[in-house]
Short mmCIF file of C-alpha atoms and ligand atoms in Angstrom, two decimals:
data_model
loop_
_atom_site.label_atom_id
_atom_site.label_comp_id
_atom_site.label_asym_id
_atom_site.label_seq_id
_atom_site.Cartn_x
_atom_site.Cartn_y
_atom_site.Cartn_z
CA MET F 5 90.43 69.09 94.65
CA SER F 6 92.43 71.46 97.25
CA THR F 7 94.84 73.91 95.37
CA ARG F 8 97.48 76.20 97.25
CA LEU F 9 96.40 79.31 95.11
CA PHE F 10 92.73 78.98 96.73
CA SER F 11 93.49 78.01 100.37
CA PRO F 12 93.08 80.55 102.77
CA TYR F 13 95.83 82.94 104.12
CA GLU F 14 95.99 83.95 107.66
CA LEU F 15 97.69 86.89 108.88
CA ARG F 16 97.66 88.15 112.51
CA GLY F 17 93.56 88.76 112.79
CA ILE F 18 93.01 88.38 109.02
CA THR F 19 92.09 85.92 106.39
CA LEU F 20 92.58 86.09 102.80
CA LYS F 21 90.18 84.21 100.90
CA ASN F 22 92.45 83.00 98.39
CA ARG F 23 96.19 83.91 98.04
CA ILE F 24 95.52 86.19 95.10
CA GLY F 25 96.11 89.77 95.72
CA VAL F 26 95.96 92.96 93.49
CA SER F 27 99.67 94.79 93.48
CA PRO F 28 99.14 98.13 93.82
CA MET F 29 98.82 100.20 90.69
CA CYS F 30 98.89 104.03 90.37
CA GLN F 31 96.21 105.26 88.12
CA TYR F 32 97.23 108.66 88.01
CA SER F 33 93.81 109.60 87.81
CA ALA F 34 93.52 111.69 91.04
CA THR F 35 92.86 115.30 92.17
CA ASP F 36 94.21 117.05 95.34
CA GLY F 37 94.89 112.95 95.98
CA LEU F 38 90.82 112.45 96.68
CA PRO F 39 89.84 109.36 95.03
CA ASN F 40 86.65 109.54 92.33
CA GLN F 41 84.28 107.50 90.61
CA TRP F 42 87.24 106.23 88.34
CA HIS F 43 88.92 104.25 91.60
CA VAL F 44 85.47 103.04 92.81
CA VAL F 45 85.15 101.32 89.66
CA HIS F 46 88.68 99.94 89.16
CA LEU F 47 89.31 98.52 92.58
CA GLY F 48 85.69 97.24 93.11
CA SER F 49 85.96 95.44 89.99
CA ARG F 50 89.12 93.97 91.16
CA ALA F 51 87.04 92.81 93.92
CA VAL F 52 84.20 91.75 92.41
CA GLY F 53 86.61 89.53 90.16
CA GLY F 54 87.63 87.61 93.15
CA ALA F 55 90.94 88.41 94.54
CA GLY F 56 91.44 87.66 97.92
CA LEU F 57 93.01 90.82 98.19
CA VAL F 58 93.02 94.20 96.66
CA ILE F 59 95.93 96.52 97.35
CA VAL F 60 95.50 100.42 96.46
CA GLU F 61 98.19 101.86 94.45
CA ALA F 62 100.19 104.31 96.39
CA ALA F 63 98.58 106.71 98.22
CA ALA F 64 101.29 110.12 98.94
CA VAL F 65 101.50 110.58 102.47
CA ALA F 66 101.96 114.50 101.95
CA PRO F 67 101.26 116.42 98.69
CA ASN F 68 104.88 116.61 98.12
CA ALA F 69 105.10 113.24 98.49
CA ARG F 70 103.42 112.75 95.36
CA ILE F 71 104.93 111.37 91.89
CA THR F 72 102.06 113.44 90.08
CA HIS F 73 99.23 115.95 90.70
CA GLY F 74 97.24 112.90 90.02
CA ASP F 75 98.49 110.44 92.85
CA LEU F 76 96.02 109.11 95.55
CA GLY F 77 96.76 110.34 99.02
CA ILE F 78 96.15 110.15 102.38
CA TRP F 79 97.15 113.32 104.38
CA ASN F 80 93.62 114.53 104.85
CA ASP F 81 90.16 113.82 106.04
CA GLU F 82 88.81 114.40 103.56
CA GLN F 83 90.37 111.05 101.64
CA VAL F 84 89.40 109.30 104.61
CA ASN F 85 85.92 109.69 104.28
CA ALA F 86 86.55 109.16 99.93
CA PHE F 87 87.65 105.97 100.54
CA ARG F 88 85.59 104.41 102.84
CA PRO F 89 82.42 103.65 100.40
CA ILE F 90 85.56 101.60 98.40
CA THR F 91 86.85 99.81 101.34
CA ALA F 92 83.25 99.11 102.62
CA PHE F 93 82.28 97.39 98.82
CA MET F 94 85.51 95.79 98.61
CA LYS F 95 84.48 93.74 102.05
CA SER F 96 81.07 93.05 101.07
CA GLN F 97 82.51 91.30 98.17
CA GLY F 98 84.89 89.02 100.32
CA ALA F 99 88.08 90.99 99.49
CA VAL F 100 90.46 92.08 102.22
CA PRO F 101 91.34 96.07 101.59
CA GLY F 102 94.80 96.96 101.31
CA ILE F 103 96.83 100.04 100.44
CA GLN F 104 99.97 101.08 100.06
CA ILE F 105 101.51 104.60 101.45
CA ALA F 106 104.37 106.06 99.56
CA HIS F 107 106.74 108.67 99.25
CA ALA F 108 108.41 109.40 96.02
CA GLY F 109 111.46 112.07 97.31
CA ARG F 110 113.34 112.36 94.23
CA LYS F 111 111.17 111.34 91.93
CA GLY F 112 108.31 113.61 92.55
CA SER F 113 106.89 116.24 91.08
CA THR F 114 106.66 114.83 87.53
CA GLU F 115 103.88 114.78 84.92
CA VAL F 116 101.43 111.66 84.80
CA PRO F 117 102.83 108.97 82.25
CA TRP F 118 100.53 109.53 79.47
CA VAL F 119 101.98 112.97 79.47
CA GLY F 120 105.48 111.92 79.49
CA ARG F 121 107.03 111.92 82.72
CA LYS F 122 108.74 114.76 82.19
CA ALA F 123 109.56 117.44 85.45
CA VAL F 124 107.08 119.90 86.50
CA ALA F 125 108.94 123.18 87.52
CA LEU F 126 107.99 124.71 90.96
CA THR F 127 106.34 127.88 88.41
CA ASP F 128 103.95 125.53 86.87
CA GLY F 129 102.93 124.04 90.48
CA GLY F 130 105.45 121.37 90.98
CA TRP F 131 106.96 121.41 94.03
CA GLN F 132 110.96 120.76 95.67
CA PRO F 133 111.20 116.95 95.74
CA LEU F 134 113.00 115.90 98.63
CA ALA F 135 116.21 113.01 99.32
CA PRO F 136 118.72 111.72 100.91
CA SER F 137 121.31 113.44 98.85
CA ALA F 138 120.49 116.15 96.52
CA VAL F 139 121.43 114.20 93.47
CA GLN F 140 118.90 113.71 90.55
CA PHE F 141 117.23 110.66 89.46
CA LYS F 142 118.37 111.41 85.95
CA ASP F 143 119.01 114.98 84.03
CA ASP F 144 115.49 115.97 83.11
CA TYR F 145 114.01 115.55 86.83
CA LEU F 146 114.48 118.11 89.71
CA MET F 147 117.02 118.82 91.62
CA PRO F 148 116.22 117.19 95.40
CA ARG F 149 116.87 118.82 98.54
CA GLU F 150 118.84 116.91 101.02
CA MET F 151 116.72 116.16 104.01
CA THR F 152 117.56 117.65 107.54
CA GLU F 153 116.96 115.83 110.54
CA GLN F 154 113.81 117.45 110.81
CA ASP F 155 112.87 116.56 107.44
CA ILE F 156 113.58 112.94 108.68
CA ALA F 157 111.35 113.62 111.59
CA GLN F 158 108.51 115.09 109.73
CA VAL F 159 108.08 111.98 106.96
CA CYS F 160 108.20 109.61 110.20
CA ASP F 161 105.10 111.83 111.30
CA GLU F 162 103.41 111.99 108.13
CA PHE F 163 103.88 107.92 107.53
CA ALA F 164 102.73 107.34 111.20
CA ALA F 165 99.66 109.91 110.19
CA ALA F 166 98.87 107.99 106.92
CA ALA F 167 98.45 104.91 108.92
CA ARG F 168 96.21 106.28 111.35
CA ARG F 169 93.71 107.46 108.75
CA CYS F 170 94.16 104.04 106.75
CA VAL F 171 92.74 102.25 110.03
CA ALA F 172 90.00 105.23 109.59
CA ALA F 173 89.07 104.82 106.09
CA GLY F 174 88.58 100.94 106.52
CA PHE F 175 91.89 99.38 105.44
CA GLU F 176 92.88 96.09 106.85
CA VAL F 177 96.40 95.45 105.38
CA LEU F 178 99.11 98.33 105.25
CA GLU F 179 102.14 98.15 102.42
CA LEU F 180 105.17 100.85 103.08
CA HIS F 181 106.22 101.34 99.45
CA MET F 182 110.39 101.04 99.99
CA GLY F 183 111.09 99.96 96.75
CA HIS F 184 111.28 101.57 92.89
CA GLY F 185 113.52 103.88 93.93
CA TYR F 186 111.25 105.92 95.63
CA LEU F 187 112.20 107.94 98.72
CA ALA F 188 112.90 104.54 101.41
CA HIS F 189 114.36 102.84 98.85
CA GLN F 190 117.19 105.82 97.31
CA PHE F 191 118.06 105.92 101.50
CA LEU F 192 118.55 102.16 101.27
CA SER F 193 120.72 101.99 98.35
CA PRO F 194 124.08 103.57 97.95
CA LEU F 195 122.97 104.41 94.37
CA ALA F 196 121.36 107.59 95.93
CA ASN F 197 122.47 107.68 99.08
CA HIS F 198 125.68 109.47 99.70
CA ARG F 199 125.03 110.57 102.83
CA ASP F 200 128.08 110.81 105.51
CA ASP F 201 125.76 110.76 108.67
CA CYS F 202 123.75 108.41 110.59
CA TYR F 203 121.63 107.82 107.64
CA GLY F 204 124.38 107.26 105.31
CA GLY F 205 127.21 104.84 104.31
CA SER F 206 127.03 101.50 106.54
CA PHE F 207 124.11 98.97 105.81
CA GLU F 208 122.99 100.40 109.55
CA ASN F 209 122.98 103.91 108.57
CA ARG F 210 121.15 103.21 105.52
CA VAL F 211 118.84 101.21 106.51
CA ALA F 212 117.94 103.52 109.79
CA PHE F 213 115.06 105.62 108.26
CA SER F 214 113.31 102.63 106.80
CA MET F 215 113.40 101.14 110.05
CA ARG F 216 112.40 104.41 111.79
CA ILE F 217 109.45 104.69 109.61
CA VAL F 218 108.27 100.69 110.32
CA ASN F 219 108.45 101.79 114.08
CA ALA F 220 106.62 104.55 113.86
CA VAL F 221 103.54 103.26 111.73
CA ARG F 222 103.79 99.59 113.52
CA ALA F 223 102.95 101.77 116.83
CA GLU F 224 99.93 103.37 114.69
CA TRP F 225 98.64 100.27 113.05
CA PRO F 226 96.22 98.09 115.15
CA GLU F 227 98.26 94.90 116.24
CA ARG F 228 95.16 92.82 114.46
CA PHE F 229 96.19 94.29 111.07
CA PRO F 230 99.42 93.13 109.05
CA LEU F 231 102.02 95.32 107.89
CA PHE F 232 103.59 94.47 104.38
CA VAL F 233 106.78 96.22 103.01
CA ARG F 234 107.32 96.42 99.36
CA LEU F 235 111.09 96.24 98.70
CA SER F 236 113.21 96.14 95.36
CA ALA F 237 115.06 93.38 96.50
CA THR F 238 117.80 94.22 94.13
CA ASP F 239 118.97 97.49 92.23
CA TRP F 240 120.49 94.86 89.35
CA ILE F 241 123.61 97.01 89.76
CA GLU F 242 127.38 96.15 90.97
CA GLY F 243 127.83 98.12 94.44
CA GLY F 244 123.70 98.77 94.35
CA TRP F 245 121.20 97.07 96.60
CA ASP F 246 121.32 93.64 96.33
CA LEU F 247 119.69 90.64 97.70
CA ALA F 248 122.15 89.62 100.81
CA GLN F 249 121.02 93.28 102.18
CA SER F 250 117.31 92.40 101.70
CA VAL F 251 117.41 89.43 103.88
CA LYS F 252 119.04 91.58 106.40
CA LEU F 253 116.76 93.98 106.09
CA ALA F 254 113.73 91.83 106.22
CA ARG F 255 115.14 90.25 109.63
CA LEU F 256 115.20 93.69 111.18
CA MET F 257 111.74 94.13 109.97
CA LYS F 258 110.26 90.51 111.03
CA SER F 259 111.49 91.80 114.81
CA ALA F 260 110.05 94.98 114.39
CA GLY F 261 107.02 93.85 113.57
CA VAL F 262 106.54 93.25 109.68
CA ASP F 263 104.75 90.50 108.51
CA LEU F 264 105.27 89.96 104.94
CA ILE F 265 108.01 91.32 102.02
CA ASP F 266 106.38 92.26 98.61
CA CYS F 267 109.48 91.15 96.33
CA SER F 268 109.73 93.39 93.56
CA SER F 269 113.32 95.13 91.95
CA GLY F 270 114.76 97.86 90.28
CA SER F 271 114.22 101.46 89.29
CA ILE F 272 116.76 102.93 91.54
CA THR F 273 118.32 104.76 88.45
CA PRO F 274 117.02 104.63 84.81
CA GLN F 275 119.33 101.67 84.59
CA SER F 276 118.32 100.00 87.18
CA GLN F 277 116.06 96.79 85.65
CA GLY F 278 116.33 93.59 85.20
CA LYS F 279 115.42 91.27 82.71
CA MET F 280 111.35 90.90 82.18
CA ALA F 281 110.95 86.95 81.91
CA PRO F 282 108.21 84.93 83.86
CA ASN F 283 109.01 84.65 87.75
CA PHE F 284 112.15 86.84 87.20
CA GLN F 285 111.57 88.36 90.66
CA VAL F 286 110.44 84.94 92.17
CA GLN F 287 113.95 84.12 93.54
CA PHE F 288 113.96 87.17 95.94
CA ALA F 289 110.64 86.24 96.96
CA GLU F 290 112.23 82.83 97.61
CA GLY F 291 115.23 83.62 98.79
CA ILE F 292 113.82 85.83 101.61
CA ARG F 293 111.38 83.41 102.96
CA ARG F 294 114.19 80.84 103.51
CA GLU F 295 116.96 83.17 104.62
CA ALA F 296 115.10 85.53 106.80
CA ASP F 297 112.22 83.10 107.66
CA MET F 298 109.85 86.04 106.83
CA ALA F 299 106.28 85.73 104.65
CA THR F 300 106.58 86.81 101.10
CA ALA F 301 104.56 87.98 98.07
CA ALA F 302 105.48 87.20 95.06
CA VAL F 303 105.00 89.56 92.23
CA GLY F 304 106.30 90.11 88.28
CA MET F 305 105.35 88.45 85.00
CA ILE F 306 103.10 86.15 86.82
CA THR F 307 100.32 85.41 84.29
CA GLN F 308 98.93 81.93 84.41
CA ALA F 309 97.13 80.35 86.85
CA ARG F 310 99.11 76.78 87.22
CA GLN F 311 102.57 79.44 87.59
CA ALA F 312 100.94 80.76 90.28
CA GLU F 313 99.60 77.94 91.73
CA GLN F 314 103.50 76.31 91.00
CA ILE F 315 105.16 79.29 92.61
CA LEU F 316 103.39 78.44 96.05
CA LEU F 317 103.76 74.67 95.90
CA ASP F 318 107.16 75.37 95.47
CA GLY F 319 107.31 76.99 98.56
CA SER F 320 109.13 80.51 96.80
CA ALA F 321 106.04 82.65 98.40
CA ASP F 322 103.03 82.72 100.68
CA LEU F 323 101.13 85.02 98.53
CA ILE F 324 100.98 86.01 94.45
CA LEU F 325 100.65 89.66 93.43
CA LEU F 326 99.16 90.43 89.98
CA ALA F 327 99.43 93.64 88.08
CA ARG F 328 98.71 93.86 84.51
CA ALA F 329 96.95 90.66 83.99
CA LEU F 330 94.49 92.12 86.34
CA LEU F 331 93.83 95.12 84.51
CA LEU F 332 93.50 92.96 81.65
CA ASP F 333 91.15 90.64 83.42
CA PRO F 334 89.47 91.42 86.63
CA TYR F 335 88.01 88.15 86.69
CA TRP F 336 91.68 86.42 86.42
CA PRO F 337 90.84 84.82 90.00
CA LEU F 338 87.24 83.50 89.14
CA ARG F 339 88.77 81.88 85.72
CA ALA F 340 91.62 80.62 87.72
CA ALA F 341 89.51 78.76 89.81
CA GLN F 342 88.04 77.20 87.58
CA GLU F 343 90.77 76.17 85.81
CA LEU F 344 92.40 74.85 88.69
CA LYS F 345 89.23 73.56 90.53
CA GLY F 346 89.73 76.11 93.40
CA GLN F 347 86.76 77.44 95.58
CA ALA F 348 85.85 80.58 94.60
CA ALA F 349 82.14 81.69 93.85
CA TRP F 350 81.16 84.08 90.58
CA PRO F 351 78.74 86.67 92.23
CA VAL F 352 75.41 85.58 91.72
CA GLN F 353 74.45 88.43 89.41
CA TYR F 354 76.45 87.00 87.01
CA GLN F 355 76.09 83.53 87.44
CA ARG F 356 73.91 83.33 84.29
CA ALA F 357 77.40 83.71 82.40
CA VAL F 358 79.71 81.07 83.80
CA PRO F 359 80.97 78.24 82.11
CA THR F 360 79.98 75.00 83.13
CA SER F 361 82.82 72.81 81.91
C1 FMN V 3 100.03 100.75 85.65
C2 FMN V 3 100.67 100.23 86.51
C3 FMN V 3 100.70 101.02 87.79
C4 FMN V 3 101.95 100.55 88.96
N1 FMN V 3 101.79 101.38 90.28
C5 FMN V 3 102.47 100.60 91.03
C6 FMN V 3 102.45 101.09 92.45
O1 FMN V 3 101.60 102.43 92.65
N2 FMN V 3 103.35 100.80 93.39
C7 FMN V 3 103.90 99.46 93.29
O2 FMN V 3 104.41 99.47 94.24
N3 FMN V 3 104.14 99.47 92.02
C8 FMN V 3 103.27 99.36 90.54
N4 FMN V 3 103.67 99.21 89.84
C9 FMN V 3 104.23 97.76 89.34
C10 FMN V 3 103.25 96.63 90.07
O3 FMN V 3 102.39 96.45 90.93
C11 FMN V 3 103.87 95.41 89.49
O4 FMN V 3 104.77 95.04 90.65
C12 FMN V 3 104.69 95.11 88.16
O5 FMN V 3 103.81 95.55 87.43
C13 FMN V 3 104.89 93.93 87.61
O6 FMN V 3 103.77 92.81 87.78
P1 FMN V 3 102.93 92.38 87.01
O7 FMN V 3 104.13 91.80 85.70
O8 FMN V 3 102.31 91.38 87.07
O9 FMN V 3 102.14 93.48 86.13
C14 FMN V 3 102.29 99.32 88.53
C15 FMN V 3 102.33 98.71 87.59
C16 FMN V 3 101.45 99.12 86.39
C17 FMN V 3 101.45 98.49 85.33
#
């Protein structure tokens, strides 16, 4: 019996063995941006678990691009060398290794979540956050510095250099984090971007920073590898970023060589949240796919095999990303294959445990 979820997916020169991807998930467990044994086991387990694509959590393009001290980074060659065995292991398990690269902007210099997301002052080893405008995310976050033209050029160079390093580290899918209230989203949304120069005001000006990054990265990222962008498709707030603007941006990105939009939402301000329910963001994957003729990933409160299969059958998305369901159960894809009678092989080492019916 054929299933959509377990059908291969070709993008540029890459074939995913199924339509299930591990959504990027910060582990806040790195030191100096370096992946360690935690990342080896965490990412390796999800590859063993049968996902076709494993996207490594938001990796910062520079030390001051991090959210916390525990973020992964991809700004130096030591980090590249530490990622290499991880990408090699993922490939050995038949998973395509992907990575999300990011700049936190005004959400930077905070404690890891389990300490409580409070700001880390410069005097305590924090750093000066950058943003389109000098507006805090919330009162107890650090006041960001408004970026100059020189800062903007530097951040674009950092993204381009990070893309080069991702190739050297063995990644084959690259995702740019342009959602969740981080730097690129801060430029997109009128709720965070109050500039009156060529990066603020009109839609064209607000998307200029993101498009500059896309162009800089696409020039470095090999033709044969797909480029994804994660957007917050809406801010869920009147007067903020919304689906209509996301569709327009997706069209521009498509002509600039972006292959897929990963459709998330919210988080530009503390109030910017949708009502969480199963499939609550699928409408954005569907809208962008239809209106911009762009491949999309659906993500958010997708937890059941049949639910994921139906989203694909409905033509709402090309790929399904799971986050928390895969934290709870790295073998979700293998169990889903059994349920849907799709094609997926348990590792030979585990075959004595596989239920037969
Ligand atoms: C522990 C954790 C860390 C996350 N880190 C990231 C991240 O690094 N980048 C990102 O774009 N989203 C991040 N997210 C959001 C997820 O990728 C995903 O979009 C969200 O959890 C909704 O999917 P779910 O309902 O399947 O969990 C994170 C979510 C969790 C639970």
